[in-house]
Amino acid sequence: MPTVLLLAPWVPGALAFARSLRRVGIGVHLLNTSVPAPSSSLSCLRSWEAFPPALRGTPEGLAAITSTVGRLKPVALVALLDPDLLWLATTRQAFGPSCPVLAPSAESLTRLLSKAHQLGIATQAGLSILPTHLVVRAEDVDAIPTADFPLAVRPDRPGCVLPTFKVTLATSPEQLRSLIRERQRIDAPLVAQPFRSVPNLVVHGVRSADGQILASRCYLAARKFQGISLSIEPWPFPDGLEDKCHEFARLAGLTGCYHFEFLFSEREHLAHFLEVNVRMGGTTDKVRRTGFDEPLLMLQSYGIASNALELSEPSPRRVVNKRTVLKHIAWALRGRLTAFDYPNTSPLMHVAYSCRDLIVARDSVFDWRDVLTSLRFQLR
């Protein structure tokens, strides 16, 4: 049985990856970076070993992976998180030609970590972008029209701001100035765009190393929680959006799997570009349940899996991770939801929507063909 090494925490995306490969006779050896560890008897994994997070990006960590490569002779090496993916792409020569790292070039990945760089490519590809302001100093706020507030503010790239944050809301110029003054360090401009309380569109795609688009699908994230898609459902592409996503992939030199995030105005039927992630992500397990087998398509794009994979028609049912839905209910009852949790409604309605999804939506983790693993994973 051929084996693929997966460097990742034991999260739903890793579970979806292992299940997809097992279905076609490919084993997965997990280099587990999370705590708690998976059970030693999970049917979807060939095997696993602990990989302490402290080893990431270190010579000792690289030696540990090369040792595992030498022992198991895997056909490929895959990572789930951006820092790990960039690290492996940078050191890919250490694993030899028989164990390719399934990722774009390190140079491409480094450039795409910058949101400003992504916005530049999106403009070239013809994608719609909200008014964007790049700010470093408190004085830069003076040039922002008052009508653009409130603003969603994000760091340009990971690690460029201290204290760091993922996204925050600035409701006024003075609040944005305070945010800037509170930072000890800003190495790259903050990206500020008008805040829109609307659903997201998520576009998943897979592009081969020779530039062929193998598949792409569009999904509506009608509910959002903690900055991620709480629910997804298949959705038709707005006019021209699919072709523009393909053009972005070409301009950026994307290979393998990727997914775009857009803010979606249903009234205007217009999607505004937010960002692209060049990896599997938080919706990989959900789109797989609709019939979009992203892990196998990614292996196919690099010539690892058979090219005979055909996508099924997407299931129309909404998909959620019900464990996350339960967490959402708990946060709503404790009054911990924020303006970024969509839809913008009362905590009681949030709870009602989540109770509905617990009953009628499909769970991204539970699988009747793998009940024991499903239960162990949700109870981990």
Coordinates of C-alpha atoms in Angstrom, one line a residue:
M1 CA 0.0 0.0 0.0
P2 CA 1.5 3.4 -0.9
T3 CA 1.8 5.9 1.9
V4 CA 1.5 9.7 2.2
L5 CA 2.9 11.6 5.1
L6 CA 0.6 14.2 6.6
L7 CA 2.1 16.9 8.9
A8 CA -0.9 18.3 10.7
P9 CA -2.9 18.5 13.9
W10 CA -5.6 16.0 14.3
V11 CA -8.4 18.2 13.1
P12 CA -11.4 17.6 10.7
G13 CA -9.3 18.4 7.6
A14 CA -6.8 15.8 8.6
L15 CA -9.6 13.2 9.2
A16 CA -11.1 14.0 5.8
F17 CA -7.7 13.6 4.1
A18 CA -7.1 10.2 5.7
R19 CA -10.6 9.0 4.8
S20 CA -10.3 10.1 1.2
L21 CA -7.0 8.4 0.6
R22 CA -8.0 5.2 2.4
R23 CA -11.0 4.9 0.1
V24 CA -8.6 4.4 -2.9
G25 CA -6.0 2.2 -1.1
I26 CA -3.5 4.9 0.0
G27 CA -2.3 4.8 3.6
V28 CA -1.8 8.0 5.6
H29 CA 0.9 8.3 8.3
L30 CA 0.1 11.3 10.5
L31 CA 2.9 13.4 12.0
N32 CA 0.7 14.7 14.7
T33 CA 1.3 18.2 15.9
S34 CA -1.7 18.4 18.3
V35 CA -2.8 17.4 21.7
P36 CA -4.6 15.2 22.5
A37 CA -3.2 12.5 20.2
P38 CA -5.5 10.4 18.0
S39 CA -6.4 6.9 19.1
S40 CA -3.9 4.2 18.1
S41 CA -6.6 2.1 16.5
L42 CA -8.3 4.5 14.0
S43 CA -9.2 2.7 10.9
C44 CA -8.6 5.6 8.6
L45 CA -4.9 6.0 9.5
R46 CA -2.2 3.6 8.6
S47 CA -0.2 4.9 11.6
W48 CA 0.8 8.0 13.4
E49 CA 3.6 9.5 15.5
A50 CA 3.9 12.5 17.7
F51 CA 5.6 15.6 16.2
P52 CA 6.1 18.2 19.0
P53 CA 5.2 21.7 17.7
A54 CA 8.5 22.9 19.1
L55 CA 10.2 20.9 16.3
R56 CA 8.6 22.9 13.5
G57 CA 11.0 24.8 11.4
T58 CA 14.1 23.4 13.2
P59 CA 17.0 21.2 12.0
E60 CA 15.9 18.6 14.5
G61 CA 12.4 18.6 13.1
L62 CA 13.7 18.3 9.6
A63 CA 15.9 15.3 10.6
A64 CA 12.8 13.7 12.3
I65 CA 10.8 14.0 9.1
T66 CA 13.6 12.7 6.8
S67 CA 14.1 9.8 9.1
T68 CA 10.4 8.9 8.8
V69 CA 10.6 9.3 5.0
G70 CA 13.6 6.9 4.9
R71 CA 11.7 4.4 7.0
L72 CA 8.3 4.5 5.4
K73 CA 9.2 5.4 1.8
P74 CA 6.1 7.6 1.3
V75 CA 5.0 8.7 -2.2
A76 CA 4.3 12.3 -1.0
L77 CA 4.5 14.7 1.9
V78 CA 1.6 17.1 2.7
A79 CA 1.0 19.7 5.3
L80 CA -2.2 21.3 6.5
L81 CA -1.1 24.6 8.0
D82 CA 0.6 27.6 6.3
P83 CA 3.8 27.7 8.4
D84 CA 4.3 23.9 7.9
L85 CA 3.6 24.1 4.2
L86 CA 6.1 26.9 3.7
W87 CA 8.7 25.1 5.8
L88 CA 8.3 21.9 3.8
A89 CA 8.3 23.7 0.5
T90 CA 11.5 25.5 1.4
T91 CA 13.3 22.2 2.4
R92 CA 11.7 19.9 -0.2
Q93 CA 15.1 18.9 -1.6
A94 CA 15.9 17.1 1.7
F95 CA 13.2 14.5 1.0
G96 CA 14.4 13.5 -2.4
P97 CA 12.6 13.1 -5.7
S98 CA 10.7 10.0 -4.6
C99 CA 8.9 12.0 -1.9
P100 CA 7.6 15.3 -3.4
V101 CA 6.1 18.0 -1.2
L102 CA 2.7 18.7 -2.6
A103 CA 2.8 22.5 -2.5
P104 CA 3.5 25.4 -4.8
S105 CA 7.1 26.9 -4.8
A106 CA 8.3 28.4 -1.6
E107 CA 8.6 31.7 -3.4
S108 CA 5.0 31.7 -4.4
L109 CA 3.8 30.7 -0.9
T110 CA 5.9 33.5 0.7
R111 CA 4.4 36.1 -1.6
L112 CA 0.9 34.9 -1.0
L113 CA 1.2 35.2 2.7
S114 CA 0.8 38.9 2.1
K115 CA -2.8 40.1 1.9
A116 CA -1.7 43.2 0.0
H117 CA 0.0 41.0 -2.6
Q118 CA -3.2 38.9 -2.9
L119 CA -5.2 42.0 -3.4
G120 CA -2.9 43.1 -6.2
I121 CA -3.3 39.8 -8.0
A122 CA -7.1 39.9 -7.5
T123 CA -7.2 43.3 -9.1
Q124 CA -5.3 41.9 -12.1
A125 CA -7.7 39.0 -12.4
G126 CA -10.7 41.3 -12.4
L127 CA -12.1 40.3 -9.1
S128 CA -14.2 42.9 -7.1
I129 CA -12.5 44.4 -4.1
L130 CA -13.8 46.6 -1.4
P131 CA -12.1 50.0 -0.9
T132 CA -8.8 49.1 0.7
H133 CA -6.6 51.2 3.0
L134 CA -3.0 50.3 4.0
V135 CA -2.1 51.9 7.3
V136 CA 1.1 51.8 9.4
R137 CA 1.0 55.1 11.4
A138 CA -1.8 56.8 13.2
E139 CA -1.4 59.7 10.7
D140 CA -2.4 57.4 7.9
V141 CA -5.9 57.3 9.3
D142 CA -6.5 60.9 8.2
A143 CA -6.7 59.8 4.6
I144 CA -9.5 57.3 5.1
P145 CA -13.0 58.7 4.3
T146 CA -15.3 58.7 7.3
A147 CA -18.0 57.0 5.2
D148 CA -15.8 53.8 5.0
F149 CA -16.1 53.2 8.8
P150 CA -16.6 50.8 10.4
L151 CA -13.5 49.0 9.1
A152 CA -12.4 45.4 9.3
V153 CA -8.7 45.5 10.1
R154 CA -6.3 42.6 9.4
P155 CA -2.5 42.2 9.6
D156 CA -0.9 42.0 6.1
R157 CA 0.8 38.7 7.0
P158 CA 1.3 36.4 10.0
G159 CA 3.8 37.7 12.6
C160 CA 4.1 41.3 11.2
V161 CA 2.2 42.9 14.1
L162 CA 2.8 42.7 17.8
P163 CA 0.6 42.2 19.8
T164 CA -0.9 40.1 17.0
F165 CA -4.5 39.6 16.1
K166 CA -6.4 38.0 13.2
V167 CA -9.1 40.6 12.5
T168 CA -10.7 43.4 14.5
L169 CA -13.3 46.0 14.1
A170 CA -12.5 49.8 14.1
T171 CA -15.8 51.7 14.3
S172 CA -14.2 55.2 14.1
P173 CA -11.0 56.9 13.1
E174 CA -10.0 57.4 16.7
Q175 CA -10.5 53.7 17.5
L176 CA -8.2 52.8 14.5
R177 CA -5.6 55.2 15.7
S178 CA -5.7 53.6 19.2
L179 CA -5.3 50.2 17.6
I180 CA -2.2 51.4 15.8
R181 CA -0.7 53.1 18.9
E182 CA -1.3 49.9 21.0
R183 CA 1.0 47.9 18.7
Q184 CA 4.6 47.5 19.8
R185 CA 5.6 46.6 16.3
I186 CA 4.0 47.0 12.8
D187 CA 6.4 45.5 10.1
A188 CA 3.9 45.6 7.3
P189 CA 0.8 47.8 6.7
L190 CA -2.5 46.8 8.3
V191 CA -5.2 46.1 5.7
A192 CA -8.4 48.0 6.5
Q193 CA -11.6 47.5 4.5
P194 CA -15.3 48.6 5.1
F195 CA -17.0 46.1 7.3
R196 CA -19.9 44.2 5.7
S197 CA -22.3 42.0 7.7
V198 CA -23.0 39.6 4.8
P199 CA -22.5 35.9 4.2
N200 CA -19.3 34.5 2.6
L201 CA -18.8 32.7 -0.7
V202 CA -16.1 30.0 -0.6
V203 CA -14.7 28.8 -3.9
H204 CA -12.7 25.6 -3.8
G205 CA -10.4 24.7 -6.7
V206 CA -7.7 22.4 -7.7
R207 CA -5.0 23.1 -10.4
S208 CA -2.5 20.7 -11.8
A209 CA 1.2 21.4 -12.0
D210 CA 0.9 21.9 -15.8
G211 CA -1.8 24.6 -15.3
Q212 CA -5.0 22.6 -15.9
I213 CA -8.0 23.4 -13.6
L214 CA -9.2 20.0 -12.5
A215 CA -12.2 21.2 -10.6
S216 CA -13.8 24.1 -8.9
R217 CA -17.0 24.6 -6.9
C218 CA -18.7 27.5 -5.2
Y219 CA -20.4 27.3 -1.7
L220 CA -22.4 29.7 0.4
A221 CA -21.4 30.2 4.0
A222 CA -24.7 31.5 5.3
R223 CA -23.4 31.3 8.9
K224 CA -20.0 32.3 10.3
F225 CA -18.4 31.8 13.7
Q226 CA -15.0 32.9 15.0
G227 CA -14.0 34.0 11.5
I228 CA -14.7 30.6 9.9
S229 CA -17.6 29.2 7.9
L230 CA -20.0 27.6 10.4
S231 CA -22.1 26.1 7.6
I232 CA -21.8 25.7 3.8
E233 CA -24.1 24.7 1.0
P234 CA -23.5 24.4 -2.8
W235 CA -24.2 27.7 -4.6
P236 CA -24.1 28.7 -8.2
F237 CA -21.1 30.9 -9.3
P238 CA -22.1 34.5 -9.8
D239 CA -21.5 35.6 -13.4
G240 CA -17.8 35.5 -14.3
L241 CA -16.5 34.6 -10.9
E242 CA -15.3 31.1 -11.8
D243 CA -13.2 32.4 -14.7
K244 CA -11.7 35.2 -12.6
C245 CA -10.7 32.7 -9.9
H246 CA -9.0 30.6 -12.6
E247 CA -7.2 33.7 -13.8
F248 CA -6.0 34.5 -10.3
A249 CA -4.7 30.9 -10.0
R250 CA -2.8 31.3 -13.2
L251 CA -1.3 34.7 -12.3
A252 CA -0.3 33.5 -8.8
G253 CA 1.1 30.2 -10.1
L254 CA -1.1 28.1 -7.8
T255 CA -0.9 24.3 -7.9
G256 CA -2.7 21.7 -5.9
C257 CA -5.8 22.8 -3.9
Y258 CA -6.8 26.3 -2.9
H259 CA -9.9 28.1 -1.6
F260 CA -11.0 31.7 -2.0
E261 CA -13.1 33.6 0.5
F262 CA -15.4 36.3 -0.7
L263 CA -17.9 38.6 1.0
F264 CA -21.2 38.1 -0.9
S265 CA -23.8 40.7 -1.4
E266 CA -26.9 38.7 -2.4
R267 CA -28.8 41.9 -3.3
E268 CA -26.1 42.9 -5.9
H269 CA -25.2 39.3 -6.7
L270 CA -21.6 40.4 -6.2
A271 CA -18.7 38.8 -4.5
H272 CA -15.9 40.9 -3.0
F273 CA -12.5 39.2 -2.7
L274 CA -11.2 38.7 0.8
E275 CA -8.3 36.2 0.6
V276 CA -7.1 32.9 -0.8
N277 CA -5.6 30.0 1.0
V278 CA -3.2 27.7 -0.9
R279 CA -3.9 24.5 1.1
M280 CA -6.6 22.4 2.6
G281 CA -8.5 24.3 5.2
G282 CA -11.4 24.6 7.6
T283 CA -14.0 23.7 5.0
T284 CA -12.2 20.7 3.4
D285 CA -14.2 18.3 5.6
K286 CA -17.4 20.1 4.7
V287 CA -17.0 20.2 0.9
R288 CA -16.0 16.6 0.9
R289 CA -19.4 15.7 2.3
T290 CA -21.0 17.5 -0.7
G291 CA -19.0 15.3 -3.1
F292 CA -16.0 17.6 -3.7
D293 CA -13.1 15.2 -2.7
E294 CA -10.4 17.9 -2.4
P295 CA -7.7 15.5 -0.9
L296 CA -7.9 13.1 -3.8
L297 CA -8.1 15.9 -6.4
M298 CA -4.9 17.4 -4.9
L299 CA -3.1 14.1 -5.2
Q300 CA -4.4 13.8 -8.8
S301 CA -3.1 17.3 -9.6
Y302 CA 0.5 16.3 -8.7
G303 CA 0.2 12.9 -10.5
I304 CA 0.1 10.9 -7.3
A305 CA -3.4 9.5 -7.6
S306 CA -5.3 8.1 -10.6
N307 CA -6.7 10.6 -13.1
A308 CA -9.9 8.6 -13.2
L309 CA -11.5 10.5 -10.3
E310 CA -14.9 11.9 -11.3
L311 CA -16.8 14.3 -9.1
S312 CA -20.4 13.4 -8.1
E313 CA -23.2 15.9 -8.3
P314 CA -23.1 18.1 -5.2
S315 CA -25.4 17.2 -2.4
P316 CA -27.8 20.2 -1.8
R317 CA -27.8 19.7 1.9
R318 CA -26.2 22.2 4.3
V319 CA -23.1 20.8 6.0
V320 CA -21.8 21.7 9.4
N321 CA -19.4 20.4 12.0
K322 CA -21.9 19.7 14.8
R323 CA -19.2 19.8 17.5
T324 CA -18.5 23.4 16.4
V325 CA -22.2 24.1 16.3
L326 CA -22.5 23.0 20.0
K327 CA -19.6 25.4 20.8
H328 CA -21.4 28.2 18.9
I329 CA -24.5 27.6 21.1
A330 CA -22.4 27.8 24.3
W331 CA -20.8 31.1 23.1
A332 CA -24.2 32.6 22.2
L333 CA -25.7 31.7 25.5
R334 CA -22.7 33.3 27.3
G335 CA -22.9 36.5 25.2
R336 CA -19.5 36.0 23.6
L337 CA -20.5 36.4 19.9
T338 CA -19.1 39.4 18.0
A339 CA -20.0 41.5 14.9
F340 CA -18.0 39.0 12.8
D341 CA -20.4 36.1 13.8
Y342 CA -23.0 36.1 11.0
P343 CA -25.9 36.6 10.7
N344 CA -26.3 39.8 12.7
T345 CA -29.1 38.7 15.0
S346 CA -30.0 38.1 18.7
P347 CA -28.2 35.4 20.8
L348 CA -31.6 33.6 21.0
M349 CA -31.9 33.4 17.2
H350 CA -28.3 32.2 16.9
V351 CA -29.2 29.4 19.3
A352 CA -32.3 28.6 17.3
Y353 CA -30.4 28.5 14.0
S354 CA -27.8 26.2 15.6
C355 CA -30.4 23.9 17.0
R356 CA -31.9 23.7 13.6
D357 CA -28.6 22.7 12.0
L358 CA -28.0 20.1 14.7
I359 CA -31.2 18.4 13.5
V360 CA -31.3 18.9 9.7
A361 CA -27.8 19.7 8.5
R362 CA -25.3 17.0 7.6
D363 CA -22.3 16.5 9.9
S364 CA -18.9 16.9 8.3
V365 CA -17.3 14.3 10.6
F366 CA -19.9 11.5 11.2
D367 CA -19.8 8.7 8.7
W368 CA -21.9 5.5 9.0
R369 CA -19.1 3.6 7.3
D370 CA -16.6 4.6 10.1
V371 CA -18.8 5.0 13.2
L372 CA -16.1 4.2 15.7
T373 CA -13.6 6.8 14.3
S374 CA -16.4 9.4 14.1
L375 CA -17.3 9.0 17.8
R376 CA -13.7 8.9 19.0
F377 CA -12.9 12.0 16.9
Q378 CA -15.9 14.0 18.2
L379 CA -15.2 13.0 21.8
R380 CA -11.4 13.6 21.7

